[in-house]
Amino acid sequence: MKKKILSMFLAVTLLLTLIPSTVMAAGTPAIARDVKAVMETIADGFALRELNYYEEKGLEKEDIILWIPESVFIVDRSGTESENITKLNELFLDCLDYNLDKYGIITTDFGDESIDTYCNIIIALLALGYNPENFNGYNIVELLSNVILDIMRIQHPCISSGNYASVYTVLNKYKNSYPNIATAYNDMDRLIMSGYVKNKTVSTDRFLDDENYQKYCGSFLEDNYTLNEDYFFSEYGDLYLSSEKSTEIVNALNNNIHFDNGIAFSILKGTQDFLILAKTVTGPTFAFSGDQNDASFYMNCILGLYASPNPNKPYDTSEYDDPAATATVSEAITGTLSTAEASITENNYMCDEYGKETLVDTAVGLMASSVYGKNDMANKLYNGLMSLYHGGAEFIDVSGGTDDYNELCLKALYGIVSYYYMLSGNGNIFHTGVTALNTGKNTPVEINPPETTYYAEGSGNWFTISSPLPLSELLDIMIDGKSVFGEYISTDENGVMTYAAVGGGSIRVWEGSTYVSFSPEFMATLDNGEHTVRIQSTTGFSELTFTVTAPTPSTADINHIGLYVTLACLATGIAVVTAKRKISKI
């Protein structure tokens, strides 16, 4: 028995000498490779979902052309190539051609032309490589120019979609060739900045429709007043008050119901009173009206200001601020981003106007923070958004309150593609002509070599190299021209991320700028001789040639080997004696 214990102890001792030391490092953000894989999966799945939706609903080409341009634009900006995306692009071009031939213009359901519809079509065509000034003989930019001034006089240029950035991009691109577009472009700052709240708390009005009625005062009214006598709902869901009861009801509500820093009051419209909730907005941010979401609205405002021709020009903001107050575009962008970042919840979400966490607000916040390079803010919102991702093109809203999964996926994709552009150093997705796939890939960057450029086979050590390029830009790790960068496994408390290595073993990556370490199990799969490792990032690559060598034992190693042989023989002898004893007992 003692000899068996001695043999086991010696075997364990030998195994312990082969265990490598653990690599420790600082925390790391998401890397471009992982985000790119998710982005491409979502883009392909979203294109398929859009195609199925149009078919299932039986939508006519007149309807499809109003909704499809944004989808075409964002899947193209992802750089994803698939059959589904090709079919989506073909459907878009077919619908556009049909509508132009039939009407000569692009109209809404009400027969009106819309600036944001034209801009979304133009930017989608630019993304696909077409010339909007000569698409099948039509000048779509001129069509935009023909209606732009009339529309600008009566509303914000993109009131129906809130996609300020695409409008600004198109106006900026064509302002030098079309006087009407130049006028609109120069008015954009003024229109957006008119709603900026610099340093004051203001109230904005909101109708208490059926949904908000249930949230804020449903049970109270139901317990104290009679429906259809003291109050009722219009066919559009707006809550009306009976004139003789309006003051009494409003006072009772304000005394009994908490309105999330707001107050209830009624306004007379014709012969009936509306019940209104006055919400408070504290600067620096943008005030809003109608039913716009808080985060979605003010994030879209600063997206619309990214191409401002006058970023340092002071604008009068007295409508929502102190008399004669002014603010610059740069100040509005900085202040609003800071306010938005401070409002991110502990779950890494952004909220709507009622303080409810939503996917849409989180996605638009991710888009804006990515465009302006706010890494910490973008990292948080990306993590929040991905917690709502269920694979494929499936996103579930935080509250589960909507089944418009196409819209959820569209907004999420805008945020994720913007985030990937930030990680890959490509800036704003609305910059026409930029792609996220090819920029700088073939630019060599000098690698930071290890102390030695050889690896002793069987040493049990990790082989570590580093690249000066940021870890966030990491796309691939290759040995001798073949990718060895496998699936993600885990991240430890120090931010060291572990991935499977193709062929066996594992790879660790961490910041500083990019460290890559190969496990001894992976190194054992390489033949003796020279090998080339490439760290491929979105803006360049680093390469190093190293040599795997058979170990050259030192005198001490030879003595150890002799000891190991002796121990092995001893163990073998013990085993033989034991076997003979067992046999002799038979």
XYZ file of C-alpha atoms in Angstrom:
586
model
C 0.000 0.000 0.000
C 2.798 2.455 0.877
C 4.473 1.783 -2.490
C 1.192 2.484 -4.332
C 0.798 5.825 -2.493
C 4.428 6.727 -3.346
C 3.810 5.966 -7.037
C 0.652 8.093 -7.119
C 2.409 11.021 -5.353
C 5.261 10.973 -7.859
C 2.810 10.887 -10.799
C 0.862 13.882 -9.456
C 4.099 15.789 -8.870
C 5.108 15.241 -12.488
C 1.718 16.475 -13.760
C 1.885 19.647 -11.664
C 5.128 20.680 -13.347
C 3.227 20.898 -16.689
C 0.456 23.318 -15.574
C 0.911 26.786 -17.201
C 0.662 30.060 -15.318
C -2.540 32.129 -15.656
C -2.578 35.338 -17.710
C -4.142 38.309 -15.912
C -5.118 41.634 -17.512
C -7.467 44.616 -17.495
C -11.117 44.639 -18.589
C -11.974 44.600 -22.275
C -14.833 45.929 -24.456
C -16.611 44.071 -27.228
C -14.468 43.286 -30.253
C -15.356 43.957 -33.882
C -15.248 40.263 -34.874
C -18.003 39.286 -32.418
C -20.168 42.314 -33.231
C -19.712 41.709 -36.973
C -20.915 38.108 -36.695
C -24.062 39.152 -34.824
C -24.657 42.070 -37.197
C -24.502 39.897 -40.319
C -26.827 37.272 -38.847
C -29.398 39.915 -37.933
C -29.124 41.711 -41.298
C -29.757 38.525 -43.266
C -32.618 37.435 -41.028
C -34.162 40.900 -41.101
C -34.107 41.003 -44.917
C -35.953 37.667 -45.007
C -38.462 38.871 -42.428
C -39.158 42.027 -44.460
C -39.735 40.037 -47.638
C -42.135 37.692 -45.865
C -43.979 40.588 -44.238
C -44.670 42.386 -47.519
C -45.873 39.138 -49.075
C -48.062 38.077 -46.144
C -49.703 41.500 -45.906
C -50.212 41.645 -49.641
C -48.854 45.187 -49.775
C -48.945 47.080 -53.045
C -45.818 48.626 -54.511
C -47.147 52.094 -53.613
C -47.113 51.080 -49.934
C -43.846 49.161 -49.952
C -41.819 52.054 -51.358
C -42.663 54.176 -48.298
C -41.208 51.649 -45.831
C -38.536 49.662 -47.629
C -35.799 52.318 -48.189
C -34.645 52.396 -44.546
C -34.442 48.604 -44.468
C -32.429 48.501 -47.696
C -30.077 51.211 -46.452
C -29.225 49.614 -43.122
C -28.723 46.038 -44.368
C -26.440 47.425 -47.082
C -24.440 49.409 -44.510
C -23.864 46.186 -42.590
C -21.820 44.900 -45.527
C -23.660 41.586 -45.397
C -24.053 39.607 -48.608
C -26.877 37.109 -48.914
C -29.642 35.973 -51.251
C -32.267 37.530 -48.981
C -30.583 40.925 -49.098
C -30.233 40.731 -52.881
C -33.975 40.037 -53.176
C -34.790 42.926 -50.825
C -32.697 45.295 -52.939
C -34.375 44.082 -56.127
C -37.828 44.611 -54.612
C -36.900 48.152 -53.591
C -35.650 49.058 -57.075
C -38.716 47.508 -58.709
C -41.136 49.392 -56.436
C -39.286 52.652 -56.970
C -39.316 52.240 -60.752
C -43.030 51.344 -60.707
C -44.049 54.362 -58.630
C -42.027 56.826 -60.654
C -43.455 55.502 -63.928
C -47.015 55.553 -62.581
C -47.038 58.868 -60.700
C -43.879 60.713 -61.694
C -43.346 61.375 -57.958
C -43.293 59.405 -54.667
C -46.444 60.014 -52.639
C -47.683 59.022 -49.213
C -50.994 57.286 -48.533
C -52.631 60.726 -48.544
C -51.185 61.748 -51.900
C -48.628 64.061 -50.293
C -44.905 64.143 -50.914
C -42.562 63.856 -47.947
C -39.034 65.136 -47.510
C -37.958 62.226 -45.346
C -39.365 59.651 -47.821
C -37.386 61.204 -50.656
C -34.254 61.409 -48.506
C -34.563 57.784 -47.393
C -34.922 56.687 -51.019
C -31.956 58.804 -52.122
C -29.614 57.574 -49.389
C -30.637 53.949 -50.098
C -29.833 54.443 -53.782
C -26.463 55.973 -52.893
C -25.701 53.001 -50.640
C -26.488 50.627 -53.511
C -24.299 52.577 -55.916
C -27.023 54.227 -58.022
C -27.211 57.856 -59.106
C -30.406 59.442 -57.675
C -30.137 62.284 -60.195
C -30.622 59.801 -63.036
C -32.499 56.719 -61.922
C -34.154 55.231 -65.013
C -34.438 58.729 -66.441
C -35.831 60.365 -63.287
C -34.048 62.967 -61.157
C -35.238 62.109 -57.660
C -33.093 64.857 -56.134
C -34.935 67.408 -58.278
C -38.260 65.996 -57.115
C -37.086 66.547 -53.551
C -36.018 70.089 -54.398
C -39.398 70.908 -55.977
C -41.370 70.297 -52.782
C -38.855 71.027 -50.075
C -39.689 74.661 -49.317
C -43.442 74.147 -48.997
C -42.938 71.266 -46.596
C -40.267 73.063 -44.599
C -42.682 75.909 -43.889
C -45.215 73.719 -42.136
C -43.286 71.037 -40.242
C -39.986 69.597 -39.286
C -38.492 68.055 -42.417
C -38.640 64.519 -41.096
C -41.600 64.534 -38.778
C -42.960 61.179 -39.923
C -39.843 59.085 -39.305
C -37.653 61.146 -37.001
C -34.619 60.022 -39.002
C -32.909 63.402 -38.974
C -29.487 62.063 -39.920
C -30.521 60.692 -43.322
C -32.260 63.976 -44.174
C -29.241 66.011 -43.157
C -26.926 63.740 -45.167
C -28.911 64.169 -48.380
C -29.362 67.926 -47.939
C -25.651 68.309 -47.270
C -24.678 66.292 -50.354
C -26.806 68.255 -52.835
C -26.935 71.737 -51.286
C -24.418 73.204 -53.729
C -26.434 72.207 -56.796
C -30.023 72.969 -55.739
C -30.911 76.350 -54.122
C -34.021 74.968 -52.426
C -31.990 72.191 -50.840
C -29.373 74.696 -49.708
C -32.090 76.724 -47.976
C -33.432 73.635 -46.250
C -29.959 72.547 -45.211
C -29.204 75.937 -43.675
C -32.553 75.871 -41.834
C -31.956 72.474 -40.233
C -29.930 73.841 -37.342
C -32.553 76.434 -36.580
C -35.410 73.929 -36.701
C -33.711 71.422 -34.408
C -32.103 73.943 -32.052
C -35.452 75.693 -31.513
C -36.395 72.818 -29.223
C -33.214 72.764 -27.150
C -33.476 73.322 -23.402
C -30.179 74.670 -22.137
C -30.476 75.080 -18.381
C -34.102 75.192 -17.346
C -37.013 72.909 -16.507
C -39.944 73.236 -18.898
C -43.317 71.555 -19.260
C -44.551 69.871 -22.420
C -48.081 68.733 -23.112
C -49.170 65.171 -23.709
C -52.650 63.815 -24.283
C -53.692 61.130 -21.864
C -54.929 58.565 -24.354
C -56.414 55.200 -23.449
C -53.071 53.547 -22.665
C -51.779 56.403 -20.503
C -55.140 56.762 -18.826
C -54.849 53.201 -17.578
C -51.335 53.863 -16.288
C -51.918 57.192 -14.587
C -55.496 57.532 -13.474
C -57.614 54.591 -14.640
C -58.611 53.076 -11.308
C -59.051 56.485 -9.671
C -61.491 57.738 -12.322
C -63.305 54.423 -12.437
C -63.806 54.471 -8.660
C -64.876 58.113 -8.424
C -66.502 59.151 -11.721
C -68.901 57.678 -14.241
C -67.615 56.738 -17.695
C -69.557 58.361 -20.571
C -71.109 60.871 -18.202
C -68.115 62.529 -16.557
C -65.499 61.473 -19.153
C -65.255 59.433 -22.359
C -62.803 58.407 -25.110
C -62.810 59.618 -28.687
C -62.545 57.213 -31.621
C -58.774 57.915 -31.589
C -58.393 57.029 -27.925
C -58.061 60.575 -26.566
C -59.591 61.111 -23.146
C -62.290 63.796 -23.049
C -63.882 65.378 -19.996
C -67.399 66.615 -19.603
C -67.148 70.394 -19.420
C -69.026 70.719 -16.142
C -66.792 68.131 -14.485
C -63.391 68.962 -15.990
C -62.071 71.285 -13.265
C -63.253 68.998 -10.505
C -61.690 65.900 -12.077
C -58.359 67.611 -12.804
C -58.063 68.955 -9.258
C -58.940 65.564 -7.822
C -56.335 63.844 -9.996
C -53.568 66.256 -9.001
C -54.408 65.741 -5.332
C -54.486 61.966 -5.520
C -52.313 60.695 -8.386
C -48.538 60.836 -8.812
C -47.770 61.911 -12.389
C -44.019 61.282 -12.554
C -43.032 64.942 -12.116
C -45.985 66.143 -14.184
C -49.411 67.625 -13.566
C -52.823 67.044 -15.122
C -54.875 69.840 -16.620
C -57.571 70.223 -19.248
C -57.770 72.356 -22.368
C -60.877 73.310 -24.263
C -61.074 72.146 -27.881
C -64.354 73.099 -29.453
C -67.005 72.154 -26.960
C -65.019 69.442 -25.171
C -62.061 69.350 -22.787
C -58.989 67.173 -23.319
C -57.227 65.761 -20.299
C -53.535 66.633 -20.607
C -50.452 65.541 -18.737
C -47.788 68.245 -18.440
C -44.420 66.485 -18.424
C -41.298 68.275 -17.242
C -38.039 68.320 -19.184
C -34.826 69.574 -17.611
C -31.922 70.768 -19.749
C -29.490 70.230 -21.250
C -31.633 68.261 -23.693
C -34.406 68.712 -26.228
C -38.050 69.320 -25.420
C -40.644 67.393 -27.401
C -44.272 67.390 -28.379
C -46.773 64.851 -29.588
C -45.988 61.224 -28.805
C -42.221 61.133 -29.459
C -40.139 59.032 -27.096
C -37.688 60.957 -24.943
C -34.457 59.159 -25.824
C -35.483 58.474 -29.414
C -36.335 62.121 -29.945
C -33.325 63.848 -28.434
C -30.878 61.267 -29.752
C -32.297 61.795 -33.237
C -31.933 65.546 -32.744
C -28.200 65.315 -32.133
C -27.846 62.841 -35.000
C -29.409 65.506 -37.181
C -26.806 68.018 -36.033
C -23.756 65.934 -36.893
C -23.253 67.669 -40.256
C -24.066 71.155 -39.001
C -22.584 73.898 -41.186
C -22.368 76.159 -38.134
C -21.467 74.021 -35.096
C -20.289 77.022 -33.058
C -23.015 79.468 -34.063
C -25.252 80.513 -31.149
C -28.970 79.889 -31.695
C -31.857 81.503 -29.867
C -33.431 78.913 -27.557
C -35.696 81.309 -25.689
C -38.832 79.364 -26.677
C -37.945 76.699 -24.120
C -35.404 78.547 -21.995
C -34.737 81.815 -20.190
C -35.421 84.955 -22.233
C -32.694 85.631 -24.807
C -30.944 82.366 -23.947
C -28.618 81.000 -26.635
C -26.805 77.738 -27.229
C -24.437 76.441 -29.911
C -24.857 73.200 -31.843
C -21.705 71.792 -30.236
C -23.010 72.678 -26.799
C -26.352 71.010 -27.527
C -24.670 67.824 -28.722
C -22.310 67.623 -25.734
C -24.963 68.499 -23.176
C -27.596 66.152 -24.561
C -25.177 63.215 -24.755
C -24.174 63.789 -21.130
C -27.811 63.918 -20.048
C -28.571 60.765 -22.010
C -25.588 58.859 -20.614
C -26.580 59.763 -17.063
C -30.087 58.404 -17.703
C -28.964 54.871 -18.665
C -30.496 52.399 -16.242
C -28.640 49.759 -14.273
C -29.847 47.255 -16.902
C -28.062 49.277 -19.617
C -31.294 50.504 -21.216
C -32.640 53.913 -22.115
C -36.191 54.936 -21.297
C -39.193 56.506 -22.999
C -41.063 59.608 -21.845
C -42.693 57.712 -18.996
C -39.471 56.287 -17.625
C -40.150 52.852 -19.132
C -37.142 50.920 -20.473
C -37.539 50.212 -24.192
C -35.581 48.587 -26.992
C -36.222 51.464 -29.410
C -34.790 54.126 -27.113
C -31.812 51.908 -26.286
C -31.101 51.266 -29.974
C -31.316 54.933 -30.977
C -29.104 55.835 -28.023
C -26.578 53.252 -29.208
C -26.656 54.744 -32.702
C -26.071 58.311 -31.463
C -23.359 57.437 -28.945
C -21.555 55.351 -31.593
C -21.696 58.125 -34.196
C -20.089 60.539 -31.740
C -17.527 58.012 -30.469
C -18.848 57.821 -26.887
C -17.294 54.404 -26.247
C -18.325 53.846 -22.632
C -21.914 54.872 -23.319
C -22.066 52.770 -26.492
C -20.602 49.700 -24.743
C -23.297 49.848 -22.055
C -26.148 50.268 -24.526
C -24.829 47.484 -26.769
C -24.828 45.121 -23.786
C -28.359 46.227 -22.945
C -29.551 45.728 -26.506
C -27.965 42.288 -26.785
C -29.717 41.183 -23.608
C -32.926 41.514 -25.665
C -31.571 39.484 -28.585
C -32.996 36.000 -29.047
C -31.019 34.826 -32.071
C -31.603 35.161 -35.804
C -33.489 38.416 -36.336
C -35.453 38.092 -33.104
C -35.559 40.892 -30.542
C -38.023 41.177 -27.682
C -38.797 44.595 -26.222
C -37.967 45.136 -22.571
C -41.583 45.462 -21.539
C -42.874 42.912 -24.043
C -45.453 45.537 -24.993
C -45.158 45.320 -28.779
C -45.389 42.598 -31.385
C -43.986 44.751 -34.209
C -40.870 42.619 -34.415
C -39.840 44.037 -37.801
C -39.686 47.541 -36.357
C -37.787 46.338 -33.286
C -35.257 44.557 -35.461
C -34.868 47.591 -37.772
C -34.097 49.908 -34.856
C -31.766 47.359 -33.253
C -29.900 46.908 -36.535
C -29.386 50.666 -36.872
C -27.796 50.674 -33.414
C -25.629 47.577 -33.955
C -24.337 48.656 -37.387
C -23.477 52.089 -35.964
C -21.652 50.407 -33.086
C -19.660 48.230 -35.494
C -18.689 51.293 -37.505
C -17.386 52.896 -34.317
C -15.356 49.800 -33.395
C -13.954 49.547 -36.909
C -12.982 53.209 -37.068
C -15.429 54.107 -39.826
C -17.404 56.793 -38.020
C -20.943 57.586 -39.097
C -23.026 55.094 -41.084
C -24.641 58.039 -42.889
C -21.374 59.098 -44.503
C -22.043 58.089 -48.093
C -19.394 55.947 -49.719
C -18.024 54.454 -46.489
C -18.103 50.696 -45.939
C -17.263 48.808 -42.796
C -15.516 45.898 -44.461
C -12.519 47.051 -46.465
C -11.142 50.206 -44.877
C -7.465 49.802 -43.963
C -7.488 46.020 -43.878
C -4.265 45.703 -45.872
C -2.326 48.361 -43.970
C 0.626 46.724 -42.142
C 1.308 47.871 -38.589
C 4.560 47.033 -36.812
C 3.965 44.318 -34.257
C 5.240 44.416 -30.699
C 7.436 41.272 -30.680
C 7.820 39.011 -27.663
C 11.218 38.565 -25.992
C 11.858 35.553 -28.219
C 10.454 34.627 -31.592
C 10.641 30.908 -30.977
C 8.523 28.521 -28.990
C 9.971 25.442 -27.323
C 7.666 22.529 -28.022
C 6.530 20.772 -24.874
C 7.542 23.670 -22.598
C 3.997 24.029 -21.279
C 4.126 27.825 -21.723
C 1.626 30.154 -23.393
C 2.976 31.957 -26.473
C 2.060 35.652 -26.279
C 2.373 38.478 -28.806
C 0.753 41.927 -29.054
C -0.364 44.439 -31.669
C -0.548 48.229 -31.192
C -4.017 48.306 -32.802
C -7.021 48.598 -30.438
C -8.580 45.377 -29.197
C -12.009 46.714 -30.168
C -10.946 46.492 -33.844
C -9.868 42.821 -33.681
C -11.340 40.784 -36.550
C -9.266 37.618 -36.888
C -6.190 35.719 -35.736
C -4.436 33.614 -38.372
C -1.540 31.163 -38.452
C 0.075 30.595 -41.848
C -2.843 32.291 -43.597
C -5.590 30.224 -41.929
C -7.926 31.502 -39.240
C -7.478 29.855 -35.849
C -9.862 32.243 -34.053
C -12.711 30.025 -32.816
C -15.861 30.559 -30.815
C -16.081 32.724 -27.696
C -15.865 30.783 -24.419
C -15.723 33.178 -21.473
C -14.376 36.377 -19.917
C -12.698 36.301 -16.520
C -12.888 38.925 -13.772
C -9.861 40.708 -15.226
C -11.435 41.099 -18.675
C -9.331 38.375 -20.323
C -11.483 36.770 -23.009
C -10.969 33.116 -23.919
C -11.811 31.714 -27.348
C -11.557 28.204 -28.732
C -8.638 27.713 -31.122
C -9.329 25.952 -34.405
C -7.478 22.641 -34.278
C -7.427 22.357 -30.476
C -6.530 24.335 -27.401
C -7.548 27.932 -26.770
C -6.629 31.578 -27.348
C -6.769 34.432 -24.853
C -7.113 38.093 -25.850
C -7.008 41.254 -23.740
C -6.400 44.967 -23.950
C -3.119 46.757 -24.124
C -3.488 47.504 -27.093
C -4.222 43.939 -28.310
C -2.600 40.969 -26.597
C -3.000 37.474 -28.031
C -1.833 34.367 -26.200
C -1.914 30.796 -27.520
C -2.312 27.862 -25.130
C 0.350 25.103 -24.993
C -2.321 22.665 -26.230
C -2.711 24.735 -29.411
C 1.029 25.215 -29.849
C 1.448 21.435 -29.708
C -0.638 21.190 -32.912
C 1.982 23.177 -34.893
C 4.821 21.418 -36.691
C 8.419 22.262 -35.852
C 9.754 25.081 -38.005
C 8.730 28.606 -39.030
C 5.147 29.916 -38.799
C 3.537 33.322 -39.436
C 0.917 34.766 -37.119
C -1.318 37.648 -38.239
C -3.472 39.782 -35.945
C -6.069 41.182 -38.367
C -7.926 44.308 -37.303
C -10.387 46.526 -39.121
C -7.812 49.281 -39.750
C -4.742 47.147 -40.448
C -2.826 44.051 -39.433
C 0.281 42.978 -37.532
C 2.388 39.965 -38.526
C 5.239 38.064 -36.905
C 7.283 35.037 -37.968
C 8.194 32.669 -35.158
C 9.796 29.238 -34.931
C 8.560 26.175 -33.086
C 11.593 24.208 -31.882
C 12.093 20.817 -30.295
C 13.345 21.282 -26.723
C 17.122 21.069 -26.153
C 17.537 19.504 -22.725
C 20.103 21.035 -20.374
C 22.287 18.977 -17.967
C 19.715 19.518 -15.282
C 17.023 18.402 -17.696
C 19.029 15.239 -18.494
C 19.393 14.519 -14.772
C 15.661 15.046 -14.380
C 14.972 12.750 -17.291
C 17.194 10.126 -15.677
C 15.253 10.561 -12.459
C 11.939 10.246 -14.339
C 13.188 7.080 -16.061
C 14.348 5.627 -12.751
C 11.007 6.469 -11.151
C 9.174 4.981 -14.078
C 11.208 1.790 -13.846
C 10.649 1.683 -10.109
C 6.905 2.113 -10.628
C 6.975 -0.610 -13.278
C 8.861 -2.902 -10.946
C 6.355 -2.319 -8.192
C 3.557 -3.088 -10.603
C 5.254 -6.337 -11.723
C 5.881 -7.508 -8.163
C 2.306 -6.720 -7.242
C 1.042 -8.645 -10.240
C 3.203 -11.683 -9.376
C 1.930 -11.653 -5.837
C -1.643 -11.559 -7.092
C -0.923 -14.410 -9.510
C 0.753 -16.503 -6.826
C -2.363 -16.290 -4.739
C -4.530 -17.794 -7.491
